[in-house]
Amino acid sequence: MTDMTWTIAPEPYDSPAAAALWRAYYTEVSDRWYLLHEGRRTDPAELEREIAAQPGTDLAPPGGQLLLGRYDGTPAGTAGVRLLEPDTAELTRVFVLPGRRGRGGAPLLVAAAEEAARTLGARRIVLDTRSDLVEARALYARLGYAETGPHNTDPYAEHWFRKELVPAQAVN
């Protein structure tokens, strides 16, 4: 039996691996919304416009960071953080390819994103998600995120979460 492992490291938001995972993420969440609400998949032209409109520049230093998870060396997931305020970061783009889910990658990606947020100076981390993303909501609750009131006006956001970040020296 081969022991497959995750490695997580910073990645430029515009690298080929990050771009491919962003496309997979956006396609999945967009299709899921349209199938639920309109009984169809995302229009390809709309998908291209939205992917181009959100390239991820906010996930680059000095105010953000994109992390890429590799499973047995192959790009398989992402998580990003961006500063909203000097002490508050937002968790975004948490995604694991369907074929790699259930192998512990999502909690590792979130933990790495929390550490990146601490490095950026954040004392808390917030996020939003939709009602139909039940797996994401369960993950965040399991990882200590508490549901709160809105911190943004994103028209697709239906649930907002927050977690106070323990200072790095107290994490051990």
mmCIF file with all atom_site columns, N, CA, C and O in Angstrom, residues 60-108:
data_model
loop_
_atom_site.group_PDB
_atom_site.id
_atom_site.type_symbol
_atom_site.label_atom_id
_atom_site.label_alt_id
_atom_site.label_comp_id
_atom_site.label_asym_id
_atom_site.label_entity_id
_atom_site.label_seq_id
_atom_site.pdbx_PDB_ins_code
_atom_site.Cartn_x
_atom_site.Cartn_y
_atom_site.Cartn_z
_atom_site.occupancy
_atom_site.B_iso_or_equiv
_atom_site.pdbx_formal_charge
_atom_site.auth_seq_id
_atom_site.auth_comp_id
_atom_site.auth_asym_id
_atom_site.auth_atom_id
_atom_site.pdbx_PDB_model_num
ATOM 1   N N  . ALA A 1 60  ? -2.243  37.722 -3.120 1.00 0.00 ? 60  ALA A N  1
ATOM 2   C CA . ALA A 1 60  ? -0.792  37.854 -3.261 1.00 0.00 ? 60  ALA A CA 1
ATOM 3   C C  . ALA A 1 60  ? -0.251  38.702 -2.116 1.00 0.00 ? 60  ALA A C  1
ATOM 4   O O  . ALA A 1 60  ? -0.945  39.588 -1.607 1.00 0.00 ? 60  ALA A O  1
ATOM 5   N N  . PRO A 1 61  ? 0.973   38.442 -1.683 1.00 0.00 ? 61  PRO A N  1
ATOM 6   C CA . PRO A 1 61  ? 1.595   39.303 -0.682 1.00 0.00 ? 61  PRO A CA 1
ATOM 7   C C  . PRO A 1 61  ? 1.654   40.730 -1.193 1.00 0.00 ? 61  PRO A C  1
ATOM 8   O O  . PRO A 1 61  ? 1.699   40.935 -2.414 1.00 0.00 ? 61  PRO A O  1
ATOM 9   N N  . PRO A 1 62  ? 1.610   41.738 -0.358 1.00 0.00 ? 62  PRO A N  1
ATOM 10  C CA . PRO A 1 62  ? 1.752   41.635 1.091  1.00 0.00 ? 62  PRO A CA 1
ATOM 11  C C  . PRO A 1 62  ? 0.439   41.463 1.853  1.00 0.00 ? 62  PRO A C  1
ATOM 12  O O  . PRO A 1 62  ? 0.464   41.201 3.042  1.00 0.00 ? 62  PRO A O  1
ATOM 13  N N  . GLY A 1 63  ? -0.706  41.597 1.193  1.00 0.00 ? 63  GLY A N  1
ATOM 14  C CA . GLY A 1 63  ? -1.976  41.535 1.925  1.00 0.00 ? 63  GLY A CA 1
ATOM 15  C C  . GLY A 1 63  ? -2.726  40.231 1.820  1.00 0.00 ? 63  GLY A C  1
ATOM 16  O O  . GLY A 1 63  ? -3.828  40.108 2.349  1.00 0.00 ? 63  GLY A O  1
ATOM 17  N N  . GLY A 1 64  ? -2.143  39.238 1.167  1.00 0.00 ? 64  GLY A N  1
ATOM 18  C CA . GLY A 1 64  ? -2.832  37.970 1.018  1.00 0.00 ? 64  GLY A CA 1
ATOM 19  C C  . GLY A 1 64  ? -1.871  36.844 0.730  1.00 0.00 ? 64  GLY A C  1
ATOM 20  O O  . GLY A 1 64  ? -0.657  37.064 0.578  1.00 0.00 ? 64  GLY A O  1
ATOM 21  N N  . GLN A 1 65  ? -2.424  35.644 0.673  1.00 0.00 ? 65  GLN A N  1
ATOM 22  C CA . GLN A 1 65  ? -1.597  34.470 0.392  1.00 0.00 ? 65  GLN A CA 1
ATOM 23  C C  . GLN A 1 65  ? -2.480  33.359 -0.151 1.00 0.00 ? 65  GLN A C  1
ATOM 24  O O  . GLN A 1 65  ? -3.547  33.085 0.416  1.00 0.00 ? 65  GLN A O  1
ATOM 25  N N  . LEU A 1 66  ? -2.061  32.736 -1.220 1.00 0.00 ? 66  LEU A N  1
ATOM 26  C CA . LEU A 1 66  ? -2.726  31.545 -1.732 1.00 0.00 ? 66  LEU A CA 1
ATOM 27  C C  . LEU A 1 66  ? -1.857  30.352 -1.377 1.00 0.00 ? 66  LEU A C  1
ATOM 28  O O  . LEU A 1 66  ? -0.634  30.387 -1.535 1.00 0.00 ? 66  LEU A O  1
ATOM 29  N N  . LEU A 1 67  ? -2.497  29.322 -0.880 1.00 0.00 ? 67  LEU A N  1
ATOM 30  C CA . LEU A 1 67  ? -1.804  28.082 -0.542 1.00 0.00 ? 67  LEU A CA 1
ATOM 31  C C  . LEU A 1 67  ? -2.308  26.989 -1.459 1.00 0.00 ? 67  LEU A C  1
ATOM 32  O O  . LEU A 1 67  ? -3.505  26.903 -1.735 1.00 0.00 ? 67  LEU A O  1
ATOM 33  N N  . LEU A 1 68  ? -1.400  26.175 -1.917 1.00 0.00 ? 68  LEU A N  1
ATOM 34  C CA . LEU A 1 68  ? -1.763  25.077 -2.796 1.00 0.00 ? 68  LEU A CA 1
ATOM 35  C C  . LEU A 1 68  ? -1.395  23.769 -2.115 1.00 0.00 ? 68  LEU A C  1
ATOM 36  O O  . LEU A 1 68  ? -0.282  23.623 -1.609 1.00 0.00 ? 68  LEU A O  1
ATOM 37  N N  . GLY A 1 69  ? -2.357  22.866 -2.079 1.00 0.00 ? 69  GLY A N  1
ATOM 38  C CA . GLY A 1 69  ? -2.117  21.545 -1.517 1.00 0.00 ? 69  GLY A CA 1
ATOM 39  C C  . GLY A 1 69  ? -1.848  20.551 -2.631 1.00 0.00 ? 69  GLY A C  1
ATOM 40  O O  . GLY A 1 69  ? -2.573  20.513 -3.619 1.00 0.00 ? 69  GLY A O  1
ATOM 41  N N  . ARG A 1 70  ? -0.797  19.790 -2.443 1.00 0.00 ? 70  ARG A N  1
ATOM 42  C CA . ARG A 1 70  ? -0.483  18.721 -3.384 1.00 0.00 ? 70  ARG A CA 1
ATOM 43  C C  . ARG A 1 70  ? -0.673  17.392 -2.665 1.00 0.00 ? 70  ARG A C  1
ATOM 44  O O  . ARG A 1 70  ? -0.195  17.226 -1.540 1.00 0.00 ? 70  ARG A O  1
ATOM 45  N N  . TYR A 1 71  ? -1.348  16.490 -3.340 1.00 0.00 ? 71  TYR A N  1
ATOM 46  C CA . TYR A 1 71  ? -1.541  15.152 -2.796 1.00 0.00 ? 71  TYR A CA 1
ATOM 47  C C  . TYR A 1 71  ? -0.633  14.229 -3.587 1.00 0.00 ? 71  TYR A C  1
ATOM 48  O O  . TYR A 1 71  ? -0.770  14.115 -4.801 1.00 0.00 ? 71  TYR A O  1
ATOM 49  N N  . ASP A 1 72  ? 0.327   13.647 -2.900 1.00 0.00 ? 72  ASP A N  1
ATOM 50  C CA . ASP A 1 72  ? 1.338   12.809 -3.538 1.00 0.00 ? 72  ASP A CA 1
ATOM 51  C C  . ASP A 1 72  ? 2.006   13.553 -4.694 1.00 0.00 ? 72  ASP A C  1
ATOM 52  O O  . ASP A 1 72  ? 2.245   12.989 -5.764 1.00 0.00 ? 72  ASP A O  1
ATOM 53  N N  . GLY A 1 73  ? 2.238   14.851 -4.491 1.00 0.00 ? 73  GLY A N  1
ATOM 54  C CA . GLY A 1 73  ? 2.944   15.667 -5.463 1.00 0.00 ? 73  GLY A CA 1
ATOM 55  C C  . GLY A 1 73  ? 2.092   16.307 -6.539 1.00 0.00 ? 73  GLY A C  1
ATOM 56  O O  . GLY A 1 73  ? 2.586   17.124 -7.307 1.00 0.00 ? 73  GLY A O  1
ATOM 57  N N  . THR A 1 74  ? 0.822   15.955 -6.614 1.00 0.00 ? 74  THR A N  1
ATOM 58  C CA . THR A 1 74  ? -0.064  16.476 -7.655 1.00 0.00 ? 74  THR A CA 1
ATOM 59  C C  . THR A 1 74  ? -0.977  17.560 -7.085 1.00 0.00 ? 74  THR A C  1
ATOM 60  O O  . THR A 1 74  ? -1.611  17.334 -6.048 1.00 0.00 ? 74  THR A O  1
ATOM 61  N N  . PRO A 1 75  ? -1.091  18.733 -7.737 1.00 0.00 ? 75  PRO A N  1
ATOM 62  C CA . PRO A 1 75  ? -1.982  19.777 -7.236 1.00 0.00 ? 75  PRO A CA 1
ATOM 63  C C  . PRO A 1 75  ? -3.406  19.238 -7.039 1.00 0.00 ? 75  PRO A C  1
ATOM 64  O O  . PRO A 1 75  ? -3.974  18.624 -7.950 1.00 0.00 ? 75  PRO A O  1
ATOM 65  N N  . ALA A 1 76  ? -3.928  19.453 -5.830 1.00 0.00 ? 76  ALA A N  1
ATOM 66  C CA . ALA A 1 76  ? -5.232  18.869 -5.498 1.00 0.00 ? 76  ALA A CA 1
ATOM 67  C C  . ALA A 1 76  ? -6.141  19.779 -4.692 1.00 0.00 ? 76  ALA A C  1
ATOM 68  O O  . ALA A 1 76  ? -7.304  19.437 -4.488 1.00 0.00 ? 76  ALA A O  1
ATOM 69  N N  . GLY A 1 77  ? -5.656  20.928 -4.200 1.00 0.00 ? 77  GLY A N  1
ATOM 70  C CA . GLY A 1 77  ? -6.521  21.799 -3.409 1.00 0.00 ? 77  GLY A CA 1
ATOM 71  C C  . GLY A 1 77  ? -5.887  23.146 -3.141 1.00 0.00 ? 77  GLY A C  1
ATOM 72  O O  . GLY A 1 77  ? -4.681  23.332 -3.335 1.00 0.00 ? 77  GLY A O  1
ATOM 73  N N  . THR A 1 78  ? -6.738  24.071 -2.709 1.00 0.00 ? 78  THR A N  1
ATOM 74  C CA . THR A 1 78  ? -6.273  25.420 -2.401 1.00 0.00 ? 78  THR A CA 1
ATOM 75  C C  . THR A 1 78  ? -6.980  25.974 -1.176 1.00 0.00 ? 78  THR A C  1
ATOM 76  O O  . THR A 1 78  ? -8.055  25.510 -0.784 1.00 0.00 ? 78  THR A O  1
ATOM 77  N N  . ALA A 1 79  ? -6.388  26.997 -0.619 1.00 0.00 ? 79  ALA A N  1
ATOM 78  C CA . ALA A 1 79  ? -7.011  27.858 0.385  1.00 0.00 ? 79  ALA A CA 1
ATOM 79  C C  . ALA A 1 79  ? -6.304  29.195 0.286  1.00 0.00 ? 79  ALA A C  1
ATOM 80  O O  . ALA A 1 79  ? -5.093  29.247 0.042  1.00 0.00 ? 79  ALA A O  1
ATOM 81  N N  . GLY A 1 80  ? -7.055  30.264 0.450  1.00 0.00 ? 80  GLY A N  1
ATOM 82  C CA . GLY A 1 80  ? -6.461  31.586 0.384  1.00 0.00 ? 80  GLY A CA 1
ATOM 83  C C  . GLY A 1 80  ? -6.890  32.434 1.558  1.00 0.00 ? 80  GLY A C  1
ATOM 84  O O  . GLY A 1 80  ? -7.938  32.190 2.164  1.00 0.00 ? 80  GLY A O  1
ATOM 85  N N  . VAL A 1 81  ? -6.068  33.419 1.867  1.00 0.00 ? 81  VAL A N  1
ATOM 86  C CA . VAL A 1 81  ? -6.415  34.422 2.870  1.00 0.00 ? 81  VAL A CA 1
ATOM 87  C C  . VAL A 1 81  ? -6.076  35.792 2.310  1.00 0.00 ? 81  VAL A C  1
ATOM 88  O O  . VAL A 1 81  ? -5.135  35.941 1.529  1.00 0.00 ? 81  VAL A O  1
ATOM 89  N N  . ARG A 1 82  ? -6.862  36.772 2.731  1.00 0.00 ? 82  ARG A N  1
ATOM 90  C CA . ARG A 1 82  ? -6.593  38.164 2.373  1.00 0.00 ? 82  ARG A CA 1
ATOM 91  C C  . ARG A 1 82  ? -6.984  39.018 3.569  1.00 0.00 ? 82  ARG A C  1
ATOM 92  O O  . ARG A 1 82  ? -7.965  38.731 4.257  1.00 0.00 ? 82  ARG A O  1
ATOM 93  N N  . LEU A 1 83  ? -6.195  40.037 3.801  1.00 0.00 ? 83  LEU A N  1
ATOM 94  C CA . LEU A 1 83  ? -6.505  40.944 4.908  1.00 0.00 ? 83  LEU A CA 1
ATOM 95  C C  . LEU A 1 83  ? -7.679  41.839 4.523  1.00 0.00 ? 83  LEU A C  1
ATOM 96  O O  . LEU A 1 83  ? -7.678  42.442 3.446  1.00 0.00 ? 83  LEU A O  1
ATOM 97  N N  . LEU A 1 84  ? -8.667  41.912 5.409  1.00 0.00 ? 84  LEU A N  1
ATOM 98  C CA . LEU A 1 84  ? -9.769  42.856 5.250  1.00 0.00 ? 84  LEU A CA 1
ATOM 99  C C  . LEU A 1 84  ? -9.489  44.112 6.060  1.00 0.00 ? 84  LEU A C  1
ATOM 100 O O  . LEU A 1 84  ? -9.862  45.214 5.671  1.00 0.00 ? 84  LEU A O  1
ATOM 101 N N  . GLU A 1 85  ? -8.867  43.915 7.193  1.00 0.00 ? 85  GLU A N  1
ATOM 102 C CA . GLU A 1 85  ? -8.432  44.969 8.115  1.00 0.00 ? 85  GLU A CA 1
ATOM 103 C C  . GLU A 1 85  ? -7.093  44.506 8.671  1.00 0.00 ? 85  GLU A C  1
ATOM 104 O O  . GLU A 1 85  ? -6.759  43.324 8.547  1.00 0.00 ? 85  GLU A O  1
ATOM 105 N N  . PRO A 1 86  ? -6.338  45.371 9.327  1.00 0.00 ? 86  PRO A N  1
ATOM 106 C CA . PRO A 1 86  ? -5.026  44.937 9.823  1.00 0.00 ? 86  PRO A CA 1
ATOM 107 C C  . PRO A 1 86  ? -5.067  43.705 10.726 1.00 0.00 ? 86  PRO A C  1
ATOM 108 O O  . PRO A 1 86  ? -4.126  42.918 10.726 1.00 0.00 ? 86  PRO A O  1
ATOM 109 N N  . ASP A 1 87  ? -6.165  43.505 11.464 1.00 0.00 ? 87  ASP A N  1
ATOM 110 C CA . ASP A 1 87  ? -6.232  42.361 12.371 1.00 0.00 ? 87  ASP A CA 1
ATOM 111 C C  . ASP A 1 87  ? -7.267  41.310 11.963 1.00 0.00 ? 87  ASP A C  1
ATOM 112 O O  . ASP A 1 87  ? -7.530  40.373 12.702 1.00 0.00 ? 87  ASP A O  1
ATOM 113 N N  . THR A 1 88  ? -7.848  41.438 10.775 1.00 0.00 ? 88  THR A N  1
ATOM 114 C CA . THR A 1 88  ? -8.872  40.501 10.317 1.00 0.00 ? 88  THR A CA 1
ATOM 115 C C  . THR A 1 88  ? -8.571  40.021 8.906  1.00 0.00 ? 88  THR A C  1
ATOM 116 O O  . THR A 1 88  ? -8.437  40.829 7.984  1.00 0.00 ? 88  THR A O  1
ATOM 117 N N  . ALA A 1 89  ? -8.481  38.705 8.764  1.00 0.00 ? 89  ALA A N  1
ATOM 118 C CA . ALA A 1 89  ? -8.268  38.085 7.452  1.00 0.00 ? 89  ALA A CA 1
ATOM 119 C C  . ALA A 1 89  ? -9.534  37.353 7.038  1.00 0.00 ? 89  ALA A C  1
ATOM 120 O O  . ALA A 1 89  ? -10.337 36.939 7.880  1.00 0.00 ? 89  ALA A O  1
ATOM 121 N N  . GLU A 1 90  ? -9.694  37.192 5.738  1.00 0.00 ? 90  GLU A N  1
ATOM 122 C CA . GLU A 1 90  ? -10.810 36.416 5.210  1.00 0.00 ? 90  GLU A CA 1
ATOM 123 C C  . GLU A 1 90  ? -10.265 35.140 4.581  1.00 0.00 ? 90  GLU A C  1
ATOM 124 O O  . GLU A 1 90  ? -9.312  35.177 3.804  1.00 0.00 ? 90  GLU A O  1
ATOM 125 N N  . LEU A 1 91  ? -10.883 34.026 4.924  1.00 0.00 ? 91  LEU A N  1
ATOM 126 C CA . LEU A 1 91  ? -10.560 32.727 4.341  1.00 0.00 ? 91  LEU A CA 1
ATOM 127 C C  . LEU A 1 91  ? -11.399 32.558 3.081  1.00 0.00 ? 91  LEU A C  1
ATOM 128 O O  . LEU A 1 91  ? -12.606 32.804 3.101  1.00 0.00 ? 91  LEU A O  1
ATOM 129 N N  . THR A 1 92  ? -10.770 32.145 1.992  1.00 0.00 ? 92  THR A N  1
ATOM 130 C CA . THR A 1 92  ? -11.474 32.023 0.724  1.00 0.00 ? 92  THR A CA 1
ATOM 131 C C  . THR A 1 92  ? -10.858 30.904 -0.115 1.00 0.00 ? 92  THR A C  1
ATOM 132 O O  . THR A 1 92  ? -9.757  30.437 0.175  1.00 0.00 ? 92  THR A O  1
ATOM 133 N N  . ARG A 1 93  ? -11.562 30.501 -1.144 1.00 0.00 ? 93  ARG A N  1
ATOM 134 C CA . ARG A 1 93  ? -11.086 29.503 -2.108 1.00 0.00 ? 93  ARG A CA 1
ATOM 135 C C  . ARG A 1 93  ? -10.629 28.199 -1.469 1.00 0.00 ? 93  ARG A C  1
ATOM 136 O O  . ARG A 1 93  ? -9.667  27.564 -1.926 1.00 0.00 ? 93  ARG A O  1
ATOM 137 N N  . VAL A 1 94  ? -11.309 27.778 -0.406 1.00 0.00 ? 94  VAL A N  1
ATOM 138 C CA . VAL A 1 94  ? -11.004 26.475 0.173  1.00 0.00 ? 94  VAL A CA 1
ATOM 139 C C  . VAL A 1 94  ? -11.640 25.430 -0.740 1.00 0.00 ? 94  VAL A C  1
ATOM 140 O O  . VAL A 1 94  ? -12.856 25.396 -0.920 1.00 0.00 ? 94  VAL A O  1
ATOM 141 N N  . PHE A 1 95  ? -10.795 24.600 -1.313 1.00 0.00 ? 95  PHE A N  1
ATOM 142 C CA . PHE A 1 95  ? -11.270 23.652 -2.322 1.00 0.00 ? 95  PHE A CA 1
ATOM 143 C C  . PHE A 1 95  ? -10.321 22.460 -2.401 1.00 0.00 ? 95  PHE A C  1
ATOM 144 O O  . PHE A 1 95  ? -9.109  22.622 -2.367 1.00 0.00 ? 95  PHE A O  1
ATOM 145 N N  . VAL A 1 96  ? -10.919 21.275 -2.508 1.00 0.00 ? 96  VAL A N  1
ATOM 146 C CA . VAL A 1 96  ? -10.165 20.053 -2.761 1.00 0.00 ? 96  VAL A CA 1
ATOM 147 C C  . VAL A 1 96  ? -10.842 19.365 -3.939 1.00 0.00 ? 96  VAL A C  1
ATOM 148 O O  . VAL A 1 96  ? -12.073 19.247 -3.980 1.00 0.00 ? 96  VAL A O  1
ATOM 149 N N  . LEU A 1 97  ? -10.045 18.931 -4.899 1.00 0.00 ? 97  LEU A N  1
ATOM 150 C CA . LEU A 1 97  ? -10.600 18.218 -6.046 1.00 0.00 ? 97  LEU A CA 1
ATOM 151 C C  . LEU A 1 97  ? -11.448 17.035 -5.592 1.00 0.00 ? 97  LEU A C  1
ATOM 152 O O  . LEU A 1 97  ? -11.082 16.346 -4.628 1.00 0.00 ? 97  LEU A O  1
ATOM 153 N N  . PRO A 1 98  ? -12.566 16.787 -6.245 1.00 0.00 ? 98  PRO A N  1
ATOM 154 C CA . PRO A 1 98  ? -13.457 15.698 -5.820 1.00 0.00 ? 98  PRO A CA 1
ATOM 155 C C  . PRO A 1 98  ? -12.746 14.359 -5.616 1.00 0.00 ? 98  PRO A C  1
ATOM 156 O O  . PRO A 1 98  ? -13.019 13.655 -4.640 1.00 0.00 ? 98  PRO A O  1
ATOM 157 N N  . GLY A 1 99  ? -11.816 14.000 -6.463 1.00 0.00 ? 99  GLY A N  1
ATOM 158 C CA . GLY A 1 99  ? -11.131 12.721 -6.330 1.00 0.00 ? 99  GLY A CA 1
ATOM 159 C C  . GLY A 1 99  ? -10.159 12.634 -5.174 1.00 0.00 ? 99  GLY A C  1
ATOM 160 O O  . GLY A 1 99  ? -9.649  11.552 -4.864 1.00 0.00 ? 99  GLY A O  1
ATOM 161 N N  . ARG A 1 100 ? -9.892  13.758 -4.520 1.00 0.00 ? 100 ARG A N  1
ATOM 162 C CA . ARG A 1 100 ? -8.967  13.786 -3.376 1.00 0.00 ? 100 ARG A CA 1
ATOM 163 C C  . ARG A 1 100 ? -9.678  14.099 -2.054 1.00 0.00 ? 100 ARG A C  1
ATOM 164 O O  . ARG A 1 100 ? -9.035  14.221 -1.018 1.00 0.00 ? 100 ARG A O  1
ATOM 165 N N  . ARG A 1 101 ? -10.977 14.246 -2.094 1.00 0.00 ? 101 ARG A N  1
ATOM 166 C CA . ARG A 1 101 ? -11.724 14.547 -0.867 1.00 0.00 ? 101 ARG A CA 1
ATOM 167 C C  . ARG A 1 101 ? -11.751 13.324 0.057  1.00 0.00 ? 101 ARG A C  1
ATOM 168 O O  . ARG A 1 101 ? -11.639 12.193 -0.395 1.00 0.00 ? 101 ARG A O  1
ATOM 169 N N  . GLY A 1 102 ? -11.902 13.615 1.351  1.00 0.00 ? 102 GLY A N  1
ATOM 170 C CA . GLY A 1 102 ? -11.955 12.544 2.332  1.00 0.00 ? 102 GLY A CA 1
ATOM 171 C C  . GLY A 1 102 ? -10.586 12.016 2.725  1.00 0.00 ? 102 GLY A C  1
ATOM 172 O O  . GLY A 1 102 ? -10.485 10.995 3.393  1.00 0.00 ? 102 GLY A O  1
ATOM 173 N N  . ARG A 1 103 ? -9.551  12.716 2.352  1.00 0.00 ? 103 ARG A N  1
ATOM 174 C CA . ARG A 1 103 ? -8.187  12.276 2.655  1.00 0.00 ? 103 ARG A CA 1
ATOM 175 C C  . ARG A 1 103 ? -7.450  13.261 3.557  1.00 0.00 ? 103 ARG A C  1
ATOM 176 O O  . ARG A 1 103 ? -6.224  13.259 3.609  1.00 0.00 ? 103 ARG A O  1
ATOM 177 N N  . GLY A 1 104 ? -8.194  14.136 4.223  1.00 0.00 ? 104 GLY A N  1
ATOM 178 C CA . GLY A 1 104 ? -7.601  15.033 5.203  1.00 0.00 ? 104 GLY A CA 1
ATOM 179 C C  . GLY A 1 104 ? -7.029  16.327 4.675  1.00 0.00 ? 104 GLY A C  1
ATOM 180 O O  . GLY A 1 104 ? -6.436  17.093 5.437  1.00 0.00 ? 104 GLY A O  1
ATOM 181 N N  . GLY A 1 105 ? -7.202  16.623 3.403  1.00 0.00 ? 105 GLY A N  1
ATOM 182 C CA . GLY A 1 105 ? -6.605  17.820 2.835  1.00 0.00 ? 105 GLY A CA 1
ATOM 183 C C  . GLY A 1 105 ? -7.248  19.113 3.278  1.00 0.00 ? 105 GLY A C  1
ATOM 184 O O  . GLY A 1 105 ? -6.546  20.101 3.541  1.00 0.00 ? 105 GLY A O  1
ATOM 185 N N  . ALA A 1 106 ? -8.567  19.151 3.367  1.00 0.00 ? 106 ALA A N  1
ATOM 186 C CA . ALA A 1 106 ? -9.244  20.411 3.709  1.00 0.00 ? 106 ALA A CA 1
ATOM 187 C C  . ALA A 1 106 ? -8.827  20.938 5.078  1.00 0.00 ? 106 ALA A C  1
ATOM 188 O O  . ALA A 1 106 ? -8.488  22.125 5.191  1.00 0.00 ? 106 ALA A O  1
ATOM 189 N N  . PRO A 1 107 ? -8.820  20.121 6.131  1.00 0.00 ? 107 PRO A N  1
ATOM 190 C CA . PRO A 1 107 ? -8.356  20.660 7.422  1.00 0.00 ? 107 PRO A CA 1
ATOM 191 C C  . PRO A 1 107 ? -6.913  21.146 7.382  1.00 0.00 ? 107 PRO A C  1
ATOM 192 O O  . PRO A 1 107 ? -6.570  22.144 8.024  1.00 0.00 ? 107 PRO A O  1
ATOM 193 N N  . LEU A 1 108 ? -6.061  20.462 6.621  1.00 0.00 ? 108 LEU A N  1
ATOM 194 C CA . LEU A 1 108 ? -4.667  20.908 6.502  1.00 0.00 ? 108 LEU A CA 1
ATOM 195 C C  . LEU A 1 108 ? -4.575  22.239 5.776  1.00 0.00 ? 108 LEU A C  1
ATOM 196 O O  . LEU A 1 108 ? -3.799  23.121 6.168  1.00 0.00 ? 108 LEU A O  1
#
